[in-house]
Each structure stands twice: as structure tokens, then as C-alpha cells.
């Protein structure tokens, strides 16, 4: 690692400025004044991070948690790239990190497939890759570790909550009409949440999934798809929205159509992520349940890097802690919620 660091100084200076000039959305996280050197000290650990975008409140909290741990004070030089929802930008950024010989590459893959080649390039360059949040369908030998959520369990949690909710509403026999708004096609979060919920739904022949369409994890698309559902179906009982940003769009569409959601509403509303603004709506009763998806992966990632730096073994798969929020327990977390 020392040899690499010695060599890296010159390479980084040239490539860093080339990269900053070329994409405009990559930043060397260290804002250095004129008297500081524009590249990492030999004793700094250089981390190249490719973030998939900034599409949601969840994503912003995830990015912040990374920038708060990989700091100069903690001995890191962070090179951060925002791929703006494009896989090709992530692959470009990873290749740039490889050519700059960073010490570690961390990225959240926007979709699961299409990573084999660039992961093989990183492996050949002997740069450990840590995957966060979503995952890849590449062979696990091509990356060192993954840290994130059990998305399938999140989907099952949503289904199990609905089972209990319907028992209480005496729905056990009459038909339950459900619409689903999915996140980015091919993303681990979308695939897992869909599969997990379906596993539970398959246990109930009276659960009728009317529609399951992509709303891309954004508020605008969520409103557009929910408006379409409302025009097409007059008897929706349950809405499953695979993230809070889409849920905000869902609420806008439903309100404009003159309906209500949540406890005592016309429709039951299930959301995912557990962001503060959505938990406020759980507290007020607009959202029935919010399945948490923990974005604060920074500390978990920094612990993995620290272990690798010390030559310690790390687990390949690392799940983060998550909860389920309803009006019964949301007050216990709302005041301290940082995202
Ligand atoms: C989940 C993450 C998803 C969130 C969305 O880990 O990948 O992407 O649920 C975000 O809010 O856009």
C-alpha cells in the first residue's frame, strides 16, 4: 500500500484536475486552500465514492453519512462522484478511481447488472471494492464487502403488517384491492421489496394486486402514477409505495382527487425509508406504516475500511439495523431523527 501511495501523488494531481474539469459532478471532498497540497498526503487513505444520484431524501442522508466519516480529520481523502442516475457515469467514475490508484472504491450500484467488467478491472488493479446500499448480480469474488438493508425482509415486513391490519378491519374474506408503486427498475431495493411483499400476498387469495408500476423513487413520478391509478381504479383499498419520496407524490394525487389515506382514511398507505418528513405523516395518521431503510451507512463503511487497513478480516455481507414505524412507536424516534 505504501508503494502505491508513493506513486499516487503525481498521478492524482494530473488526473484529479482532469476529472474535476471533465465531469463537473466529481469533487475532491477536501477543499484545499492555496498553501495546501492538491493531493492526499502519503499517510492519508484515499477513498473513491461513486454515488448513484440525489433522487431522494434517503439518498441525501446516505451521502451525508459518507461525507461525515471519510474526512481529512479522520485521515481520509474523499473523492466523491454523483452519477446523476446513470450507470455509465458510475462506470466512468470507477475507472477514473482505478487510474488514480485510490486505496478503496465504494459505490451504490443504481441497478444490479452490468458491473462484471469494471469490477474485474478494479480487482486486477488490486483495489478493494466495497458495495453499499443496493447490490450487484456479479460474482461476490469481485468485491470485498457489501453493506446495506435486507430489502426482501423490508417487503415481507410490509406484507406482515398488512396481514395484521386487515385482521383488525375484518377483511379476512372480502377482496383487498392493492396498487404498488415500484422504485427504479432492476434496483435491489425495488426487486427485494417487490419479492418480499409478494411472498406474503401469495398467502392470501383475497389480496388482489390491481397494478404494480415503476415510479422511479421520485415524488413527481409517484404523483403521475398514482393519478393514473385513481383514474383507472375506483376501488383501491391499499397503496404500497416503495419509498417516501413517491409517497409524497401519492398523497398529492390522492388529495387532489378528493380522497383520504391512513388511519380512518379511504385507503391504507404503506411507505418505505422512514425519513423524518414521512414519519411526521405517520404521526399525523396520513401514512399507516413506514418500513425503515437505514441510509446512515457511513460508519459501517468506515469500520470496514479501518479493518482492512489493519489487515483484519471483514464479512462479505453486512446488514444494518432497521425498524417499522406506526403511530404506536413513531414518537419515540421523531425528535432525534437526523434525516
Ligand atoms: C434503498 C435505496 C433506495 C431508497 C430510495 O436502499 O436504494 O433508493 O429506498 C432511494 O429512497 O432512492
Coordinates of C-alpha atoms and ligand atoms in Angstrom, one line a residue:
X1 CA 0.0 0.0 0.0
X2 CA 2.9 2.3 0.8
X3 CA 4.4 1.9 -2.7
X4 CA 1.0 2.7 -4.2
X5 CA 0.8 5.8 -2.1
X6 CA 4.2 7.0 -3.1
X7 CA 3.4 6.6 -6.8
X8 CA 0.0 8.1 -6.4
X9 CA 0.9 11.7 -5.7
X10 CA 1.8 12.7 -9.2
X11 CA -0.9 10.6 -10.9
X12 CA -3.6 12.0 -8.6
X13 CA -2.5 15.6 -9.3
X14 CA -2.8 15.2 -13.0
X15 CA -5.9 13.1 -13.1
X16 CA -7.8 14.9 -10.3
X17 CA -7.8 18.1 -12.1
X18 CA -8.6 16.4 -15.4
X19 CA -11.5 14.7 -13.7
X20 CA -12.8 17.8 -12.0
X21 CA -12.6 19.7 -15.3
X22 CA -14.3 16.9 -17.3
X23 CA -17.4 15.9 -15.4
X24 CA -18.2 18.8 -13.2
X25 CA -20.0 16.5 -10.9
X26 CA -17.0 15.0 -9.2
X27 CA -15.4 16.7 -6.3
X28 CA -12.3 16.1 -4.3
X29 CA -14.1 16.4 -1.0
X30 CA -11.1 18.2 0.5
X31 CA -11.5 22.0 -0.2
X32 CA -7.8 22.9 -0.1
X33 CA -6.5 26.5 0.1
X34 CA -3.5 27.6 -1.9
X35 CA -0.9 26.7 0.7
X36 CA -2.3 23.1 1.0
X37 CA -1.1 20.4 -1.5
X38 CA -3.9 19.5 -4.0
X39 CA -3.5 15.8 -3.4
X40 CA -3.5 13.4 -0.4
X41 CA -0.6 13.1 2.0
X42 CA 1.1 9.7 1.8
X43 CA -0.4 8.8 5.2
X44 CA -4.0 9.6 4.0
X45 CA -6.3 6.8 2.8
X46 CA -7.8 7.8 -0.5
X47 CA -11.5 6.7 -0.9
X48 CA -13.2 6.9 -4.3
X49 CA -17.0 7.0 -3.9
X50 CA -19.5 6.7 -6.8
X51 CA -22.9 7.7 -5.5
X52 CA -25.8 6.8 -7.9
X53 CA -27.5 10.2 -7.7
X54 CA -29.5 12.5 -5.5
X55 CA -33.1 11.4 -6.3
X56 CA -34.5 11.2 -2.8
X57 CA -34.3 12.3 0.8
X58 CA -32.9 8.9 1.6
X59 CA -30.1 9.4 -0.9
X60 CA -29.2 12.8 0.5
X61 CA -28.9 11.3 4.1
X62 CA -26.9 8.4 2.7
X63 CA -24.4 10.7 1.0
X64 CA -24.1 13.0 4.1
X65 CA -23.3 10.0 6.3
X66 CA -20.4 9.1 4.0
X67 CA -19.0 12.6 3.8
X68 CA -19.2 12.9 7.6
X69 CA -16.9 9.9 8.2
X70 CA -14.4 10.0 5.4
X71 CA -12.9 13.4 6.4
X72 CA -9.4 14.8 6.4
X73 CA -9.5 14.9 10.2
X74 CA -10.1 11.1 10.2
X75 CA -7.2 10.6 7.9
X76 CA -9.1 10.2 4.6
X77 CA -9.0 11.9 1.2
X78 CA -12.5 11.5 -0.2
X79 CA -13.1 11.7 -4.0
X80 CA -16.9 11.8 -4.5
X81 CA -18.8 11.5 -7.8
X82 CA -22.5 11.9 -8.3
X83 CA -23.5 9.8 -11.3
X84 CA -26.9 11.5 -11.7
X85 CA -28.9 8.2 -12.1
X86 CA -26.7 7.0 -15.0
X87 CA -24.8 3.6 -14.7
X88 CA -22.4 4.8 -17.4
X89 CA -21.3 7.7 -15.2
X90 CA -20.7 5.3 -12.3
X91 CA -18.6 3.1 -14.5
X92 CA -16.6 6.1 -15.7
X93 CA -16.0 7.3 -12.2
X94 CA -14.9 3.8 -11.0
X95 CA -12.4 3.7 -14.0
X96 CA -11.1 7.1 -13.0
X97 CA -10.6 6.0 -9.4
X98 CA -8.7 2.9 -10.7
X99 CA -6.4 5.1 -12.9
X100 CA -5.8 7.4 -9.9
X101 CA -4.9 4.3 -7.8
X102 CA -7.2 5.1 -4.9
X103 CA -6.9 2.9 -1.9
X104 CA -10.6 1.8 -1.8
X105 CA -13.6 2.1 -4.1
X106 CA -17.1 2.4 -2.6
X107 CA -20.3 2.6 -4.7
X108 CA -24.0 2.2 -4.6
X109 CA -25.0 0.4 -7.9
X110 CA -28.1 2.0 -9.5
X111 CA -29.1 -1.4 -10.9
X112 CA -27.8 -4.9 -10.2
X113 CA -26.5 -5.9 -13.6
X114 CA -23.7 -4.6 -15.9
X115 CA -20.8 -4.4 -13.4
X116 CA -18.6 -7.5 -14.1
X117 CA -16.1 -5.8 -16.4
X118 CA -15.3 -2.8 -14.3
X119 CA -15.2 -4.9 -11.1
X120 CA -12.7 -7.2 -12.8
X121 CA -10.6 -4.1 -13.7
X122 CA -10.6 -3.0 -10.1
X123 CA -9.6 -6.5 -8.9
X124 CA -6.8 -6.5 -11.4
X125 CA -5.6 -3.2 -10.1
X126 CA -5.7 -4.7 -6.6
X127 CA -8.2 -2.0 -5.3
X128 CA -10.7 -3.4 -2.8
X129 CA -14.3 -2.6 -3.7
X130 CA -17.0 -2.1 -1.0
X131 CA -20.6 -2.0 -2.3
X132 CA -23.2 -0.1 -0.3
X133 CA -27.0 0.1 -0.2
X134 CA -28.1 -1.6 -3.4
X135 CA -26.2 -4.7 -4.7
X136 CA -24.8 -6.2 -7.9
X137 CA -25.5 -9.5 -9.6
X138 CA -21.8 -10.1 -10.2
X139 CA -19.8 -12.9 -8.6
X140 CA -19.1 -11.9 -4.9
X141 CA -15.4 -12.7 -5.5
X142 CA -15.3 -9.4 -7.5
X143 CA -15.9 -7.3 -4.4
X144 CA -14.6 -7.3 -0.8
X145 CA -17.8 -6.5 1.1
X146 CA -21.4 -5.2 0.8
X147 CA -23.3 -3.2 3.5
X148 CA -27.0 -2.3 3.3
X149 CA -30.5 -3.4 4.0
X150 CA -32.3 -6.7 3.7
X151 CA -34.8 -5.4 1.1
X152 CA -36.7 -8.6 0.8
X153 CA -37.3 -8.6 4.6
X154 CA -38.5 -5.0 4.2
X155 CA -41.0 -6.2 1.7
X156 CA -42.1 -9.1 4.0
X157 CA -42.4 -6.7 6.9
X158 CA -44.8 -4.6 4.8
X159 CA -46.9 -7.7 4.0
X160 CA -46.9 -8.9 7.6
X161 CA -48.0 -5.5 8.8
X162 CA -50.9 -5.5 6.3
X163 CA -51.9 -9.0 7.4
X164 CA -52.3 -7.8 11.0
X165 CA -54.0 -4.6 9.9
X166 CA -56.6 -6.4 7.8
X167 CA -57.4 -8.9 10.6
X168 CA -58.3 -5.8 12.7
X169 CA -60.5 -4.5 9.9
X170 CA -62.3 -7.8 9.4
X171 CA -61.1 -8.0 5.8
X172 CA -60.1 -11.7 6.1
X173 CA -62.5 -12.8 3.4
X174 CA -63.6 -9.9 1.2
X175 CA -61.4 -8.8 -1.7
X176 CA -58.5 -6.4 -0.9
X177 CA -57.5 -4.3 -3.9
X178 CA -53.8 -3.3 -3.8
X179 CA -51.8 -0.9 -6.1
X180 CA -48.0 -0.8 -5.9
X181 CA -45.6 2.0 -6.9
X182 CA -42.1 0.5 -7.5
X183 CA -38.7 2.1 -7.4
X184 CA -36.0 2.1 -10.1
X185 CA -36.4 -1.0 -12.3
X186 CA -33.6 -3.5 -11.7
X187 CA -32.5 -1.9 -8.4
X188 CA -32.0 -4.2 -5.4
X189 CA -34.4 -2.1 -3.3
X190 CA -37.2 -2.5 -5.9
X191 CA -36.5 -6.2 -6.5
X192 CA -36.4 -7.1 -2.8
X193 CA -39.3 -5.0 -1.7
X194 CA -41.5 -6.4 -4.5
X195 CA -40.4 -10.0 -3.9
X196 CA -40.9 -9.8 -0.1
X197 CA -44.3 -8.3 -0.3
X198 CA -45.4 -10.8 -3.0
X199 CA -44.3 -13.7 -0.8
X200 CA -46.8 -12.6 1.8
X201 CA -49.5 -11.6 -0.7
X202 CA -49.3 -15.2 -2.2
X203 CA -50.7 -16.5 1.1
X204 CA -54.0 -14.6 0.7
X205 CA -56.2 -15.4 -2.3
X206 CA -58.4 -12.3 -1.4
X207 CA -55.4 -9.9 -1.9
X208 CA -55.9 -8.6 -5.4
X209 CA -52.9 -6.7 -6.8
X210 CA -54.5 -4.4 -9.4
X211 CA -51.3 -2.7 -10.6
X212 CA -47.5 -2.7 -10.0
X213 CA -45.7 0.0 -12.0
X214 CA -42.4 1.9 -11.9
X215 CA -42.4 5.4 -10.3
X216 CA -38.6 5.6 -10.1
X217 CA -38.3 6.6 -6.4
X218 CA -39.3 10.2 -7.2
X219 CA -42.2 12.5 -6.0
X220 CA -43.1 13.7 -9.5
X221 CA -43.3 10.2 -10.9
X222 CA -45.2 9.0 -7.8
X223 CA -47.8 11.6 -8.3
X224 CA -48.1 10.8 -12.0
X225 CA -48.5 7.1 -11.5
X226 CA -51.0 7.4 -8.6
X227 CA -53.1 9.8 -10.6
X228 CA -53.2 7.2 -13.3
X229 CA -54.2 4.5 -10.8
X230 CA -57.0 6.7 -9.4
X231 CA -58.4 7.3 -12.9
X232 CA -58.3 3.6 -13.7
X233 CA -59.5 2.0 -10.5
X234 CA -62.4 3.2 -8.3
X235 CA -61.9 0.7 -5.5
X236 CA -58.3 0.9 -4.3
X237 CA -58.0 -0.3 -0.6
X238 CA -54.2 -0.4 -0.1
X239 CA -51.3 1.6 -1.7
X240 CA -47.8 0.2 -1.3
X241 CA -45.2 2.9 -2.2
X242 CA -41.6 1.7 -2.2
X243 CA -40.1 5.0 -0.9
X244 CA -41.2 8.1 1.0
X245 CA -40.5 10.5 -2.0
X246 CA -43.0 8.6 -4.1
X247 CA -45.4 8.6 -1.2
X248 CA -45.3 12.4 -1.1
X249 CA -46.4 12.3 -4.7
X250 CA -49.1 9.7 -3.9
X251 CA -50.5 11.9 -1.2
X252 CA -50.6 14.9 -3.5
X253 CA -52.5 12.9 -6.2
X254 CA -55.0 11.4 -3.6
X255 CA -55.7 14.8 -2.0
X256 CA -56.3 16.4 -5.4
X257 CA -58.8 13.6 -6.2
X258 CA -60.6 14.3 -3.0
X259 CA -59.8 11.1 -1.2
X260 CA -58.0 10.4 2.2
X261 CA -55.4 7.9 3.4
X262 CA -54.1 6.5 6.6
X263 CA -55.8 5.7 9.9
X264 CA -59.5 6.1 9.3
X265 CA -58.9 7.1 5.6
X266 CA -60.4 5.8 2.4
X267 CA -57.1 3.9 1.6
X268 CA -54.4 2.3 3.6
X269 CA -50.9 3.7 2.8
X270 CA -47.7 1.7 3.3
X271 CA -44.3 3.5 2.6
X272 CA -40.6 2.7 2.8
X273 CA -37.5 4.5 4.0
X274 CA -38.6 6.2 7.3
X275 CA -37.4 9.7 6.5
X276 CA -38.3 12.4 9.0
X277 CA -40.9 14.2 6.8
X278 CA -42.7 10.9 6.2
X279 CA -42.6 9.9 9.9
X280 CA -44.3 13.3 10.6
X281 CA -47.1 11.9 8.4
X282 CA -47.1 8.6 10.3
X283 CA -47.6 10.6 13.5
X284 CA -50.5 12.6 11.9
X285 CA -52.1 9.4 10.6
X286 CA -51.7 10.2 6.8
X287 CA -49.3 7.2 6.4
X288 CA -50.3 4.0 8.2
X289 CA -46.8 2.4 8.4
X290 CA -43.3 3.3 7.2
X291 CA -40.8 0.5 6.8
X292 CA -37.4 1.9 7.7
X293 CA -34.5 1.6 5.3
X294 CA -31.4 2.9 7.1
X295 CA -29.3 5.3 5.0
X296 CA -26.6 6.0 7.6
X297 CA -24.1 3.6 6.1
X298 CA -21.0 5.9 6.6
X299 CA -19.9 4.5 10.0
X300 CA -20.4 0.9 8.8
X301 CA -18.3 1.6 5.7
X302 CA -15.5 3.4 7.7
X303 CA -15.3 0.4 10.1
X304 CA -14.8 -1.9 7.1
X305 CA -12.1 0.3 5.7
X306 CA -10.4 0.5 9.1
X307 CA -10.4 -3.3 9.5
X308 CA -9.0 -3.7 6.0
X309 CA -6.3 -1.1 6.7
X310 CA -5.4 -3.1 9.9
X311 CA -5.3 -6.4 8.0
X312 CA -8.4 -7.7 9.8
X313 CA -11.0 -9.9 8.1
X314 CA -14.4 -8.4 7.1
X315 CA -17.7 -10.1 6.4
X316 CA -18.8 -10.2 2.8
X317 CA -22.5 -9.3 3.7
X318 CA -23.3 -6.7 6.4
X319 CA -26.9 -5.9 7.2
X320 CA -27.9 -2.7 9.0
X321 CA -30.5 -2.3 11.8
X322 CA -34.0 -1.3 10.8
X323 CA -37.4 -0.8 12.3
X324 CA -41.1 -0.5 11.4
X325 CA -42.8 2.8 12.3
X326 CA -46.5 3.3 13.1
X327 CA -48.4 5.8 15.3
X328 CA -47.6 3.4 18.2
X329 CA -43.8 4.0 18.2
X330 CA -43.0 6.9 15.9
X331 CA -42.9 9.5 18.7
X332 CA -40.0 7.6 20.3
X333 CA -37.7 8.4 17.3
X334 CA -39.1 11.5 15.7
X335 CA -37.4 14.2 17.8
X336 CA -33.9 12.7 17.3
X337 CA -34.4 11.9 13.6
X338 CA -31.5 13.5 11.7
X339 CA -32.8 12.7 8.2
Ligands
LIG1 C1 -32.7 1.9 -0.6 C2 -32.3 2.9 -1.6 C3 -33.5 3.5 -2.2 C4 -34.4 4.2 -1.2 C5 -34.9 5.3 -2.1 O1 -31.5 1.4 0.0 O2 -31.5 2.3 -2.6 O3 -33.0 4.4 -3.2 O4 -35.4 3.4 -0.7 C6 -33.6 5.7 -2.8 O5 -35.4 6.4 -1.4 O6 -33.8 6.5 -3.9

